[in-house]
Amino acid sequence: MMTQARIGVTGLAVMGANLARNLARHGHVVAVHNRSRHRTKTLVEEHGHEGAFVPCETPEELVAALERPRRLLVMVKAGAPTDAVIEEFAPLLEPGDMLVDGGNAHFADTRRREAALRERGIHFVGAGVSGGEEGALLGPSIMPGGSAEAYAALGPLLEDIAAKVDGVPCCTHIGPDGAGHFVKMVHNGIEYADMQLIAEAYDLLRQGLGLSPAELAEVFAEWDRGELSSYLIEITAEVLRQTDAATGRPFVDVVADRAEQKGTGRWTVQIALDLGVPVSGIAEAVFARAVSGHAELRSAARDLPGPAAPAAGAAGEGFAEDVRQALHASKIVAYAQGFDQIRAGSDEYGWDVDPGALAAIWRGGCIIRAAFLDRIREAYAADPAPVSLLLAPYFTDALARAQGPWRRVVARAAELGVPAPGFSTALAYYDALRAERLPAALIQGQRDFFGAHTYRRVDREGAFHTLWSGDRTETEA
């Protein structure tokens, strides 16, 4: 008689295999299945000593191996492959069973799938999983959506294998239907912004101060010991230390300067536009990757005039510290914009997402884990619904300290001809929030002039229109 497994995993590429191993290492019996039987066999042969695996050759065999209510984790490519797996397994499941999508699905697809399976009595859980291959094996940050009933049965297993910070699992129930995948999407958008800002800091220091990659590695390693401490800063130092074995050159100098993307950053910006939430830092990071990939355009434009190439040390004394502070300030803005988008999505879809809980589960396992997530968690504990994280005392003080260096860095980047769209757009957003009056008043006048779109006044209620092609009197719309 086959051993009853607590959970099943179908899709045994690296992420799926590592999550299955993580579950087995924590003492759970795991049924494993892959369309290609070779992967199932290889997993059990190479890692069977890590725990109890039940290899299954067919979907029917996998479902039969699971204790009830059945928990089945799907780890296949997002989109049509996920739908195909659901169509294959759903007829084999019974009311109360759980299908869990651990891929990077679009949250709208998750909402559609959850609604369709709910009609059949099956719980569909869209679970964001962050941490990459290593995190999947050693402890990721997990963001499951779906019903509270499903989380009651599934949550203990996910919390068991998640990363732990101060003994607290980096996993919590995010909210209904697509909430988990929405939050994971925005997490990835913040990740795009964070990586772009770090890359700009590297570029500014290298071009402005003439530092070598090895020297820059020590700068980032030092920053990682302070308020900028984070996983991305840590690995930046490691990448900059690396020497290419084939050429003996710095690794970063032999890698093509074309950044690729898989879509979650674009989704974040697209959905932010739909929600009317300004996430300019994330948008600039997405566009910067797009610019890097336009090789023909960049080649054709290489002779456009610009300032003379900066001499070593041209940026001046104290520039490295200015860049550090500008990086900190810009990162704060990027995270604040991401949390604004999560709040807007939660309001739009009725999810009741707890932002403080997100800050807590992002402290470990995930790619954007950083020391100041504790500060974000504390800010939401003090005020669960702030207008903006930027108004929390810690962040207001940090931005005040960084303001001078931040402005100097953006100005110096322009003088040197070093592109710094992340730094500059973060500062522009900060200044837009501070401004007593924005030029949007002029835009409203223009819109009313050419399209009779009306405008509002500062001194009385209502909408108004000026008869621009007539006697220019004002009428109430």
CSV table of C-alpha atoms in Angstrom, one decimal:
chain,number,residue,atom,x,y,z
A,1,MET,CA,0.0,0.0,0.0
A,2,MET,CA,1.4,3.4,-1.1
A,3,THR,CA,2.5,5.7,1.7
A,4,GLN,CA,0.2,8.6,2.1
A,5,ALA,CA,1.9,11.9,1.3
A,6,ARG,CA,1.1,15.2,3.1
A,7,ILE,CA,1.7,17.2,-0.1
A,8,GLY,CA,2.4,16.6,-3.7
A,9,VAL,CA,4.6,18.6,-6.1
A,10,THR,CA,4.2,18.4,-9.9
A,11,GLY,CA,6.8,20.2,-12.0
A,12,LEU,CA,10.3,19.2,-11.0
A,13,ALA,CA,12.5,21.8,-12.6
A,14,VAL,CA,14.9,23.4,-10.2
A,15,MET,CA,12.4,25.5,-8.2
A,16,GLY,CA,9.9,22.6,-7.9
A,17,ALA,CA,12.6,20.1,-7.0
A,18,ASN,CA,14.1,22.3,-4.4
A,19,LEU,CA,10.7,23.0,-2.8
A,20,ALA,CA,10.0,19.3,-2.7
A,21,ARG,CA,13.4,18.7,-1.1
A,22,ASN,CA,12.8,21.4,1.4
A,23,LEU,CA,9.5,19.8,2.4
A,24,ALA,CA,11.1,16.4,2.7
A,25,ARG,CA,14.0,17.8,4.8
A,26,HIS,CA,11.4,19.1,7.2
A,27,GLY,CA,9.9,15.6,7.8
A,28,HIS,CA,7.0,15.7,5.4
A,29,VAL,CA,6.2,12.9,3.1
A,30,VAL,CA,6.2,14.4,-0.4
A,31,ALA,CA,4.7,12.8,-3.6
A,32,VAL,CA,6.6,14.0,-6.6
A,33,HIS,CA,5.6,14.0,-10.3
A,34,ASN,CA,6.9,15.4,-13.5
A,35,ARG,CA,5.7,15.1,-17.1
A,36,SER,CA,9.1,13.8,-17.9
A,37,ARG,CA,9.6,10.7,-15.7
A,38,HIS,CA,13.4,11.1,-15.9
A,39,ARG,CA,13.2,14.1,-13.6
A,40,THR,CA,11.2,12.3,-11.0
A,41,LYS,CA,13.6,9.4,-11.1
A,42,THR,CA,16.7,11.7,-10.8
A,43,LEU,CA,15.3,13.6,-7.9
A,44,VAL,CA,14.6,10.4,-5.9
A,45,GLU,CA,18.0,8.8,-6.8
A,46,GLU,CA,20.0,11.9,-6.0
A,47,HIS,CA,18.1,13.3,-3.0
A,48,GLY,CA,16.1,10.4,-1.6
A,49,HIS,CA,18.3,10.3,1.5
A,50,GLU,CA,17.0,13.8,2.5
A,51,GLY,CA,13.5,12.6,3.4
A,52,ALA,CA,10.5,10.6,2.3
A,53,PHE,CA,9.6,10.9,-1.4
A,54,VAL,CA,6.8,9.0,-3.2
A,55,PRO,CA,7.6,9.0,-6.9
A,56,CYS,CA,4.6,9.0,-9.1
A,57,GLU,CA,4.5,8.4,-12.9
A,58,THR,CA,1.0,9.7,-13.7
A,59,PRO,CA,-1.4,12.4,-12.4
A,60,GLU,CA,-3.7,9.7,-11.2
A,61,GLU,CA,-1.0,8.1,-9.2
A,62,LEU,CA,0.0,11.4,-7.7
A,63,VAL,CA,-3.5,12.2,-6.6
A,64,ALA,CA,-4.0,8.7,-5.1
A,65,ALA,CA,-0.8,9.2,-3.1
A,66,LEU,CA,-2.1,12.3,-1.2
A,67,GLU,CA,-3.8,12.3,2.2
A,68,ARG,CA,-7.1,14.2,2.4
A,69,PRO,CA,-7.7,17.0,2.0
A,70,ARG,CA,-5.2,16.8,-0.8
A,71,ARG,CA,-2.5,19.5,-1.2
A,72,LEU,CA,-0.9,19.7,-4.6
A,73,LEU,CA,1.8,22.3,-5.4
A,74,VAL,CA,2.1,23.1,-9.1
A,75,MET,CA,5.5,24.4,-10.2
A,76,VAL,CA,5.3,24.9,-14.0
A,77,LYS,CA,5.7,27.9,-16.3
A,78,ALA,CA,3.1,30.6,-15.9
A,79,GLY,CA,0.3,31.0,-18.5
A,80,ALA,CA,-0.9,28.2,-20.7
A,81,PRO,CA,1.2,25.5,-19.1
A,82,THR,CA,-0.4,26.3,-15.7
A,83,ASP,CA,-3.9,26.1,-17.2
A,84,ALA,CA,-3.0,22.8,-18.9
A,85,VAL,CA,-1.9,21.3,-15.5
A,86,ILE,CA,-5.0,22.5,-13.8
A,87,GLU,CA,-7.2,21.0,-16.5
A,88,GLU,CA,-5.3,17.7,-16.1
A,89,PHE,CA,-5.5,17.5,-12.3
A,90,ALA,CA,-8.8,19.3,-11.4
A,91,PRO,CA,-11.1,16.4,-12.6
A,92,LEU,CA,-9.1,14.0,-10.3
A,93,LEU,CA,-9.6,16.2,-7.2
A,94,GLU,CA,-12.6,16.4,-4.8
A,95,PRO,CA,-14.2,19.2,-2.9
A,96,GLY,CA,-12.0,20.5,-0.1
A,97,ASP,CA,-8.8,19.6,-2.0
A,98,MET,CA,-6.1,22.3,-2.7
A,99,LEU,CA,-4.3,23.2,-5.9
A,100,VAL,CA,-1.4,25.6,-5.2
A,101,ASP,CA,0.3,27.6,-8.0
A,102,GLY,CA,3.8,28.5,-6.8
A,103,GLY,CA,4.9,30.2,-10.1
A,104,ASN,CA,5.0,33.8,-11.1
A,105,ALA,CA,1.4,33.9,-12.4
A,106,HIS,CA,-0.3,37.1,-13.3
A,107,PHE,CA,-2.7,37.9,-10.4
A,108,ALA,CA,-5.7,38.3,-12.9
A,109,ASP,CA,-5.1,34.7,-14.1
A,110,THR,CA,-5.1,33.6,-10.5
A,111,ARG,CA,-8.4,35.3,-9.8
A,112,ARG,CA,-9.9,33.6,-12.8
A,113,ARG,CA,-8.6,30.2,-11.8
A,114,GLU,CA,-9.6,30.6,-8.2
A,115,ALA,CA,-13.2,31.6,-9.1
A,116,ALA,CA,-13.6,28.7,-11.6
A,117,LEU,CA,-12.2,26.0,-9.2
A,118,ARG,CA,-14.2,27.4,-6.2
A,119,GLU,CA,-17.4,26.5,-8.2
A,120,ARG,CA,-16.2,22.9,-8.1
A,121,GLY,CA,-15.4,23.1,-4.4
A,122,ILE,CA,-11.6,23.0,-5.0
A,123,HIS,CA,-9.4,25.6,-3.2
A,124,PHE,CA,-7.0,27.3,-5.5
A,125,VAL,CA,-4.1,29.1,-3.9
A,126,GLY,CA,-1.8,31.5,-5.7
A,127,ALA,CA,1.4,31.5,-3.7
A,128,GLY,CA,4.2,33.9,-4.5
A,129,VAL,CA,7.6,32.3,-3.7
A,130,SER,CA,10.7,34.5,-3.5
A,131,GLY,CA,14.3,33.6,-2.9
A,132,GLY,CA,15.3,31.9,-6.1
A,133,GLU,CA,16.7,28.4,-6.3
A,134,GLU,CA,18.6,28.7,-3.0
A,135,GLY,CA,15.7,30.1,-1.2
A,136,ALA,CA,13.4,27.4,-2.4
A,137,LEU,CA,15.7,24.8,-0.8
A,138,LEU,CA,16.9,26.6,2.3
A,139,GLY,CA,13.9,28.8,3.1
A,140,PRO,CA,12.0,31.2,0.9
A,141,SER,CA,9.6,34.0,1.6
A,142,ILE,CA,6.1,32.7,0.7
A,143,MET,CA,3.1,34.9,-0.1
A,144,PRO,CA,0.0,32.6,-0.4
A,145,GLY,CA,-3.4,34.0,-1.3
A,146,GLY,CA,-6.7,32.1,-1.5
A,147,SER,CA,-9.3,31.2,1.2
A,148,ALA,CA,-8.7,31.3,4.9
A,149,GLU,CA,-9.9,27.7,5.0
A,150,ALA,CA,-7.2,26.6,2.5
A,151,TYR,CA,-4.5,28.4,4.5
A,152,ALA,CA,-5.6,26.7,7.7
A,153,ALA,CA,-4.8,23.3,6.1
A,154,LEU,CA,-1.8,24.4,4.0
A,155,GLY,CA,-0.2,27.2,6.0
A,156,PRO,CA,1.6,25.1,8.6
A,157,LEU,CA,3.5,23.3,5.9
A,158,LEU,CA,4.4,26.5,4.1
A,159,GLU,CA,5.4,28.2,7.4
A,160,ASP,CA,7.5,25.1,8.2
A,161,ILE,CA,9.7,25.4,5.1
A,162,ALA,CA,9.8,29.2,4.9
A,163,ALA,CA,12.8,31.3,6.1
A,164,LYS,CA,12.7,32.4,9.7
A,165,VAL,CA,13.7,35.7,11.2
A,166,ASP,CA,13.7,35.9,15.0
A,167,GLY,CA,11.9,32.6,15.0
A,168,VAL,CA,9.0,34.1,12.9
A,169,PRO,CA,8.2,32.3,9.6
A,170,CYS,CA,8.5,34.5,6.5
A,171,CYS,CA,5.0,33.3,5.4
A,172,THR,CA,1.6,34.6,6.1
A,173,HIS,CA,-1.9,34.5,4.5
A,174,ILE,CA,-2.0,37.5,2.2
A,175,GLY,CA,-5.7,37.6,1.3
A,176,PRO,CA,-8.3,36.1,-1.0
A,177,ASP,CA,-8.0,34.9,-4.6
A,178,GLY,CA,-5.1,36.8,-6.4
A,179,ALA,CA,-3.7,38.7,-3.4
A,180,GLY,CA,-0.7,36.5,-3.0
A,181,HIS,CA,0.4,36.8,-6.7
A,182,PHE,CA,-0.4,40.5,-6.7
A,183,VAL,CA,1.9,41.1,-3.7
A,184,LYS,CA,4.6,38.9,-5.3
A,185,MET,CA,4.3,41.0,-8.5
A,186,VAL,CA,4.9,44.2,-6.6
A,187,HIS,CA,7.7,42.6,-4.6
A,188,ASN,CA,9.4,41.9,-8.0
A,189,GLY,CA,8.7,45.5,-9.1
A,190,ILE,CA,10.5,46.8,-6.0
A,191,GLU,CA,13.3,44.3,-6.8
A,192,TYR,CA,13.6,45.9,-10.3
A,193,ALA,CA,13.9,49.4,-8.8
A,194,ASP,CA,16.4,48.3,-6.1
A,195,MET,CA,18.7,46.6,-8.6
A,196,GLN,CA,18.6,49.6,-10.9
A,197,LEU,CA,19.5,52.0,-8.1
A,198,ILE,CA,22.4,49.8,-7.0
A,199,ALA,CA,23.6,49.6,-10.6
A,200,GLU,CA,23.4,53.4,-10.9
A,201,ALA,CA,25.5,53.7,-7.7
A,202,TYR,CA,28.1,51.4,-9.2
A,203,ASP,CA,28.2,53.3,-12.5
A,204,LEU,CA,28.5,56.7,-10.8
A,205,LEU,CA,31.3,55.5,-8.5
A,206,ARG,CA,33.2,53.8,-11.3
A,207,GLN,CA,32.9,56.6,-13.8
A,208,GLY,CA,33.0,59.5,-11.3
A,209,LEU,CA,35.8,58.2,-9.1
A,210,GLY,CA,37.6,55.8,-11.5
A,211,LEU,CA,37.3,52.9,-9.0
A,212,SER,CA,37.9,49.4,-10.2
A,213,PRO,CA,35.4,46.6,-9.7
A,214,ALA,CA,37.5,45.1,-7.0
A,215,GLU,CA,37.7,48.5,-5.2
A,216,LEU,CA,34.0,48.9,-5.6
A,217,ALA,CA,33.4,45.5,-4.1
A,218,GLU,CA,34.9,46.7,-0.9
A,219,VAL,CA,32.7,49.9,-1.0
A,220,PHE,CA,29.6,47.8,-1.3
A,221,ALA,CA,30.8,45.3,1.4
A,222,GLU,CA,31.2,48.3,3.7
A,223,TRP,CA,27.8,49.6,2.9
A,224,ASP,CA,26.3,46.2,3.7
A,225,ARG,CA,27.5,46.6,7.3
A,226,GLY,CA,25.3,49.7,7.7
A,227,GLU,CA,21.8,51.0,7.1
A,228,LEU,CA,22.0,49.7,3.5
A,229,SER,CA,22.5,46.2,4.6
A,230,SER,CA,20.5,43.9,2.3
A,231,TYR,CA,20.8,40.8,0.2
A,232,LEU,CA,21.2,42.7,-3.0
A,233,ILE,CA,24.0,44.9,-1.6
A,234,GLU,CA,25.7,41.7,-0.3
A,235,ILE,CA,25.6,40.0,-3.7
A,236,THR,CA,26.7,43.1,-5.5
A,237,ALA,CA,30.0,43.0,-3.6
A,238,GLU,CA,30.3,39.3,-4.6
A,239,VAL,CA,29.6,40.0,-8.3
A,240,LEU,CA,32.1,42.8,-8.4
A,241,ARG,CA,34.8,40.7,-6.7
A,242,GLN,CA,34.5,38.0,-9.4
A,243,THR,CA,37.2,37.5,-12.0
A,244,ASP,CA,36.5,35.9,-15.3
A,245,ALA,CA,38.5,32.7,-15.5
A,246,ALA,CA,38.8,32.8,-19.3
A,247,THR,CA,40.2,36.3,-19.7
A,248,GLY,CA,41.4,37.4,-16.2
A,249,ARG,CA,39.3,40.5,-16.5
A,250,PRO,CA,36.7,41.6,-14.0
A,251,PHE,CA,33.5,39.5,-14.5
A,252,VAL,CA,31.3,42.6,-14.7
A,253,ASP,CA,33.4,43.7,-17.7
A,254,VAL,CA,32.8,40.6,-19.8
A,255,VAL,CA,29.1,40.4,-19.3
A,256,ALA,CA,27.0,42.0,-22.1
A,257,ASP,CA,25.3,45.2,-20.8
A,258,ARG,CA,21.8,44.1,-21.8
A,259,ALA,CA,19.5,43.4,-18.8
A,260,GLU,CA,16.8,40.9,-19.5
A,261,GLN,CA,13.4,40.6,-17.8
A,262,LYS,CA,10.6,38.0,-17.4
A,263,GLY,CA,7.6,40.4,-17.2
A,264,THR,CA,6.7,40.9,-13.5
A,265,GLY,CA,8.3,44.4,-13.5
A,266,ARG,CA,6.2,45.4,-16.6
A,267,TRP,CA,3.1,44.0,-15.0
A,268,THR,CA,3.7,46.1,-11.9
A,269,VAL,CA,3.9,49.2,-14.0
A,270,GLN,CA,0.9,48.3,-16.1
A,271,ILE,CA,-1.3,47.6,-13.1
A,272,ALA,CA,-0.1,50.7,-11.4
A,273,LEU,CA,-1.3,52.7,-14.4
A,274,ASP,CA,-4.6,51.0,-14.1
A,275,LEU,CA,-4.8,51.8,-10.4
A,276,GLY,CA,-3.6,55.4,-10.9
A,277,VAL,CA,-0.7,54.9,-8.5
A,278,PRO,CA,2.7,56.6,-9.3
A,279,VAL,CA,5.5,54.0,-9.2
A,280,SER,CA,8.0,56.1,-11.1
A,281,GLY,CA,11.0,54.3,-9.6
A,282,ILE,CA,9.8,50.9,-10.7
A,283,ALA,CA,8.8,52.3,-14.1
A,284,GLU,CA,12.3,53.8,-14.7
A,285,ALA,CA,13.9,50.5,-13.8
A,286,VAL,CA,11.8,48.7,-16.3
A,287,PHE,CA,12.5,51.3,-19.0
A,288,ALA,CA,16.2,51.2,-18.2
A,289,ARG,CA,16.3,47.5,-18.9
A,290,ALA,CA,14.4,48.2,-22.1
A,291,VAL,CA,17.0,50.8,-23.2
A,292,SER,CA,19.9,48.5,-22.4
A,293,GLY,CA,18.4,45.9,-24.7
A,294,HIS,CA,18.1,48.3,-27.7
A,295,ALA,CA,21.5,47.5,-29.1
A,296,GLU,CA,20.9,48.9,-32.6
A,297,LEU,CA,19.6,52.2,-31.2
A,298,ARG,CA,22.4,52.5,-28.7
A,299,SER,CA,25.0,51.8,-31.4
A,300,ALA,CA,23.5,54.4,-33.7
A,301,ALA,CA,23.3,57.0,-31.0
A,302,ARG,CA,26.8,56.5,-29.6
A,303,ASP,CA,28.2,59.6,-31.3
A,304,LEU,CA,25.6,62.0,-29.9
A,305,PRO,CA,27.3,64.9,-28.3
A,306,GLY,CA,27.8,64.9,-24.5
A,307,PRO,CA,30.3,66.1,-21.9
A,308,ALA,CA,33.9,65.0,-22.0
A,309,ALA,CA,34.5,61.6,-20.4
A,310,PRO,CA,35.2,62.2,-16.7
A,311,ALA,CA,38.7,61.9,-15.5
A,312,ALA,CA,39.5,59.6,-12.6
A,313,GLY,CA,38.3,61.3,-9.4
A,314,ALA,CA,36.4,63.9,-11.3
A,315,ALA,CA,33.3,63.6,-9.0
A,316,GLY,CA,35.3,65.0,-6.1
A,317,GLU,CA,36.0,64.2,-2.5
A,318,GLY,CA,33.1,62.8,-0.5
A,319,PHE,CA,31.3,61.6,-3.6
A,320,ALA,CA,31.1,58.0,-2.4
A,321,GLU,CA,29.3,59.0,0.8
A,322,ASP,CA,27.0,61.2,-1.2
A,323,VAL,CA,26.1,58.3,-3.5
A,324,ARG,CA,25.5,56.0,-0.4
A,325,GLN,CA,23.0,58.5,1.0
A,326,ALA,CA,21.4,59.1,-2.4
A,327,LEU,CA,21.0,55.3,-2.8
A,328,HIS,CA,19.4,55.0,0.7
A,329,ALA,CA,17.0,57.8,0.0
A,330,SER,CA,16.0,56.5,-3.5
A,331,LYS,CA,15.5,53.0,-2.1
A,332,ILE,CA,13.1,54.3,0.5
A,333,VAL,CA,11.1,56.0,-2.2
A,334,ALA,CA,11.0,52.8,-4.3
A,335,TYR,CA,9.7,50.7,-1.4
A,336,ALA,CA,7.2,53.4,-0.4
A,337,GLN,CA,5.8,53.5,-3.9
A,338,GLY,CA,5.5,49.7,-3.9
A,339,PHE,CA,3.6,49.7,-0.6
A,340,ASP,CA,1.3,52.4,-2.0
A,341,GLN,CA,0.5,50.1,-5.0
A,342,ILE,CA,-0.2,47.2,-2.7
A,343,ARG,CA,-2.6,49.3,-0.6
A,344,ALA,CA,-4.4,50.5,-3.8
A,345,GLY,CA,-4.7,46.9,-5.1
A,346,SER,CA,-6.0,45.7,-1.7
A,347,ASP,CA,-8.6,48.5,-1.7
A,348,GLU,CA,-9.6,47.8,-5.3
A,349,TYR,CA,-10.1,44.1,-4.9
A,350,GLY,CA,-11.2,44.0,-1.3
A,351,TRP,CA,-8.2,41.9,0.0
A,352,ASP,CA,-7.5,43.7,3.3
A,353,VAL,CA,-3.7,43.1,2.9
A,354,ASP,CA,-1.7,43.8,6.0
A,355,PRO,CA,1.4,45.8,4.9
A,356,GLY,CA,3.2,45.4,8.2
A,357,ALA,CA,2.9,41.6,7.8
A,358,LEU,CA,4.5,41.9,4.3
A,359,ALA,CA,7.4,43.9,5.7
A,360,ALA,CA,7.9,41.1,8.3
A,361,ILE,CA,7.9,38.2,5.8
A,362,TRP,CA,10.2,40.0,3.4
A,363,ARG,CA,12.9,40.3,6.1
A,364,GLY,CA,14.2,36.8,5.2
A,365,GLY,CA,14.3,34.4,2.3
A,366,CYS,CA,13.3,36.9,-0.4
A,367,ILE,CA,15.4,38.9,-2.9
A,368,ILE,CA,14.6,42.3,-1.5
A,369,ARG,CA,15.3,41.4,2.1
A,370,ALA,CA,16.9,44.4,3.8
A,371,ALA,CA,17.6,45.8,7.2
A,372,PHE,CA,15.2,48.7,6.8
A,373,LEU,CA,12.2,46.3,6.4
A,374,ASP,CA,12.2,46.2,10.2
A,375,ARG,CA,11.7,50.0,10.1
A,376,ILE,CA,8.8,49.6,7.6
A,377,ARG,CA,7.3,47.0,9.9
A,378,GLU,CA,7.7,49.4,12.9
A,379,ALA,CA,6.1,52.2,10.9
A,380,TYR,CA,3.0,50.2,10.1
A,381,ALA,CA,2.8,49.0,13.7
A,382,ALA,CA,2.7,52.7,14.8
A,383,ASP,CA,0.3,53.7,12.0
A,384,PRO,CA,-1.5,50.9,10.1
A,385,ALA,CA,-2.7,53.3,7.4
A,386,PRO,CA,-0.2,56.0,6.8
A,387,VAL,CA,-0.7,58.4,3.8
A,388,SER,CA,2.8,57.4,2.8
A,389,LEU,CA,5.7,55.6,4.4
A,390,LEU,CA,7.8,58.7,3.7
A,391,LEU,CA,5.9,60.4,6.5
A,392,ALA,CA,6.9,57.9,9.1
A,393,PRO,CA,9.4,59.6,11.4
A,394,TYR,CA,12.4,57.3,10.7
A,395,PHE,CA,12.0,57.7,6.9
A,396,THR,CA,11.4,61.4,7.1
A,397,ASP,CA,14.5,61.9,9.2
A,398,ALA,CA,16.6,59.6,6.8
A,399,LEU,CA,15.4,61.6,3.8
A,400,ALA,CA,16.2,64.9,5.5
A,401,ARG,CA,19.7,63.7,6.2
A,402,ALA,CA,20.1,62.5,2.6
A,403,GLN,CA,18.6,65.5,0.8
A,404,GLY,CA,21.8,67.5,0.2
A,405,PRO,CA,23.9,64.5,-1.0
A,406,TRP,CA,21.0,63.2,-3.0
A,407,ARG,CA,20.7,66.5,-4.9
A,408,ARG,CA,24.4,66.8,-5.4
A,409,VAL,CA,24.6,63.3,-6.9
A,410,VAL,CA,21.7,63.9,-9.3
A,411,ALA,CA,23.3,67.2,-10.4
A,412,ARG,CA,26.8,65.6,-10.7
A,413,ALA,CA,25.5,62.7,-12.7
A,414,ALA,CA,24.0,65.2,-15.2
A,415,GLU,CA,27.3,67.1,-15.4
A,416,LEU,CA,29.3,63.9,-16.0
A,417,GLY,CA,26.8,62.5,-18.5
A,418,VAL,CA,26.2,59.4,-16.5
A,419,PRO,CA,22.6,58.2,-16.7
A,420,ALA,CA,20.9,58.0,-13.3
A,421,PRO,CA,17.2,57.7,-14.1
A,422,GLY,CA,16.4,55.9,-10.8
A,423,PHE,CA,18.1,58.5,-8.6
A,424,SER,CA,16.6,61.4,-10.5
A,425,THR,CA,13.1,60.1,-10.7
A,426,ALA,CA,13.0,59.3,-7.0
A,427,LEU,CA,14.1,62.8,-6.2
A,428,ALA,CA,11.5,64.2,-8.6
A,429,TYR,CA,8.8,62.2,-6.9
A,430,TYR,CA,10.0,63.4,-3.4
A,431,ASP,CA,9.9,67.0,-4.6
A,432,ALA,CA,6.5,66.6,-6.2
A,433,LEU,CA,5.1,65.4,-2.9
A,434,ARG,CA,6.7,68.4,-1.1
A,435,ALA,CA,5.5,71.1,-3.6
A,436,GLU,CA,2.8,73.5,-2.5
A,437,ARG,CA,1.7,73.9,-6.1
A,438,LEU,CA,2.4,71.7,-9.1
A,439,PRO,CA,2.2,72.7,-12.8
A,440,ALA,CA,-0.8,70.4,-13.2
A,441,ALA,CA,-2.9,73.6,-13.0
A,442,LEU,CA,-1.4,74.7,-16.4
A,443,ILE,CA,-2.1,71.2,-17.8
A,444,GLN,CA,-5.7,71.5,-16.8
A,445,GLY,CA,-6.0,74.8,-18.5
A,446,GLN,CA,-4.5,73.3,-21.7
A,447,ARG,CA,-6.9,70.4,-21.5
A,448,ASP,CA,-9.9,72.7,-21.1
A,449,PHE,CA,-8.7,74.9,-24.0
A,450,PHE,CA,-8.4,72.1,-26.6
A,451,GLY,CA,-10.9,69.6,-25.3
A,452,ALA,CA,-13.4,71.4,-23.0
A,453,HIS,CA,-12.4,68.8,-20.3
A,454,THR,CA,-13.3,71.3,-17.5
A,455,TYR,CA,-11.2,72.1,-14.4
A,456,ARG,CA,-11.7,72.7,-10.7
A,457,ARG,CA,-10.9,75.9,-8.8
A,458,VAL,CA,-9.1,76.4,-5.5
A,459,ASP,CA,-11.7,78.9,-4.2
A,460,ARG,CA,-15.1,77.2,-4.7
A,461,GLU,CA,-16.6,73.8,-5.4
A,462,GLY,CA,-17.7,72.4,-8.8
A,463,ALA,CA,-16.3,71.9,-12.3
A,464,PHE,CA,-15.8,74.8,-14.7
A,465,HIS,CA,-15.1,75.5,-18.4
A,466,THR,CA,-13.8,78.7,-20.0
A,467,LEU,CA,-15.2,79.7,-23.4
A,468,TRP,CA,-11.8,79.9,-25.0
A,469,SER,CA,-13.0,80.3,-28.6
A,470,GLY,CA,-15.7,82.8,-27.5
A,471,ASP,CA,-15.6,85.7,-25.1
A,472,ARG,CA,-13.5,83.6,-22.5
A,473,THR,CA,-16.1,83.9,-19.8
A,474,GLU,CA,-16.2,81.0,-17.3
A,475,THR,CA,-19.2,78.7,-17.1
A,476,GLU,CA,-20.1,76.1,-14.5
A,477,ALA,CA,-20.1,72.6,-16.1
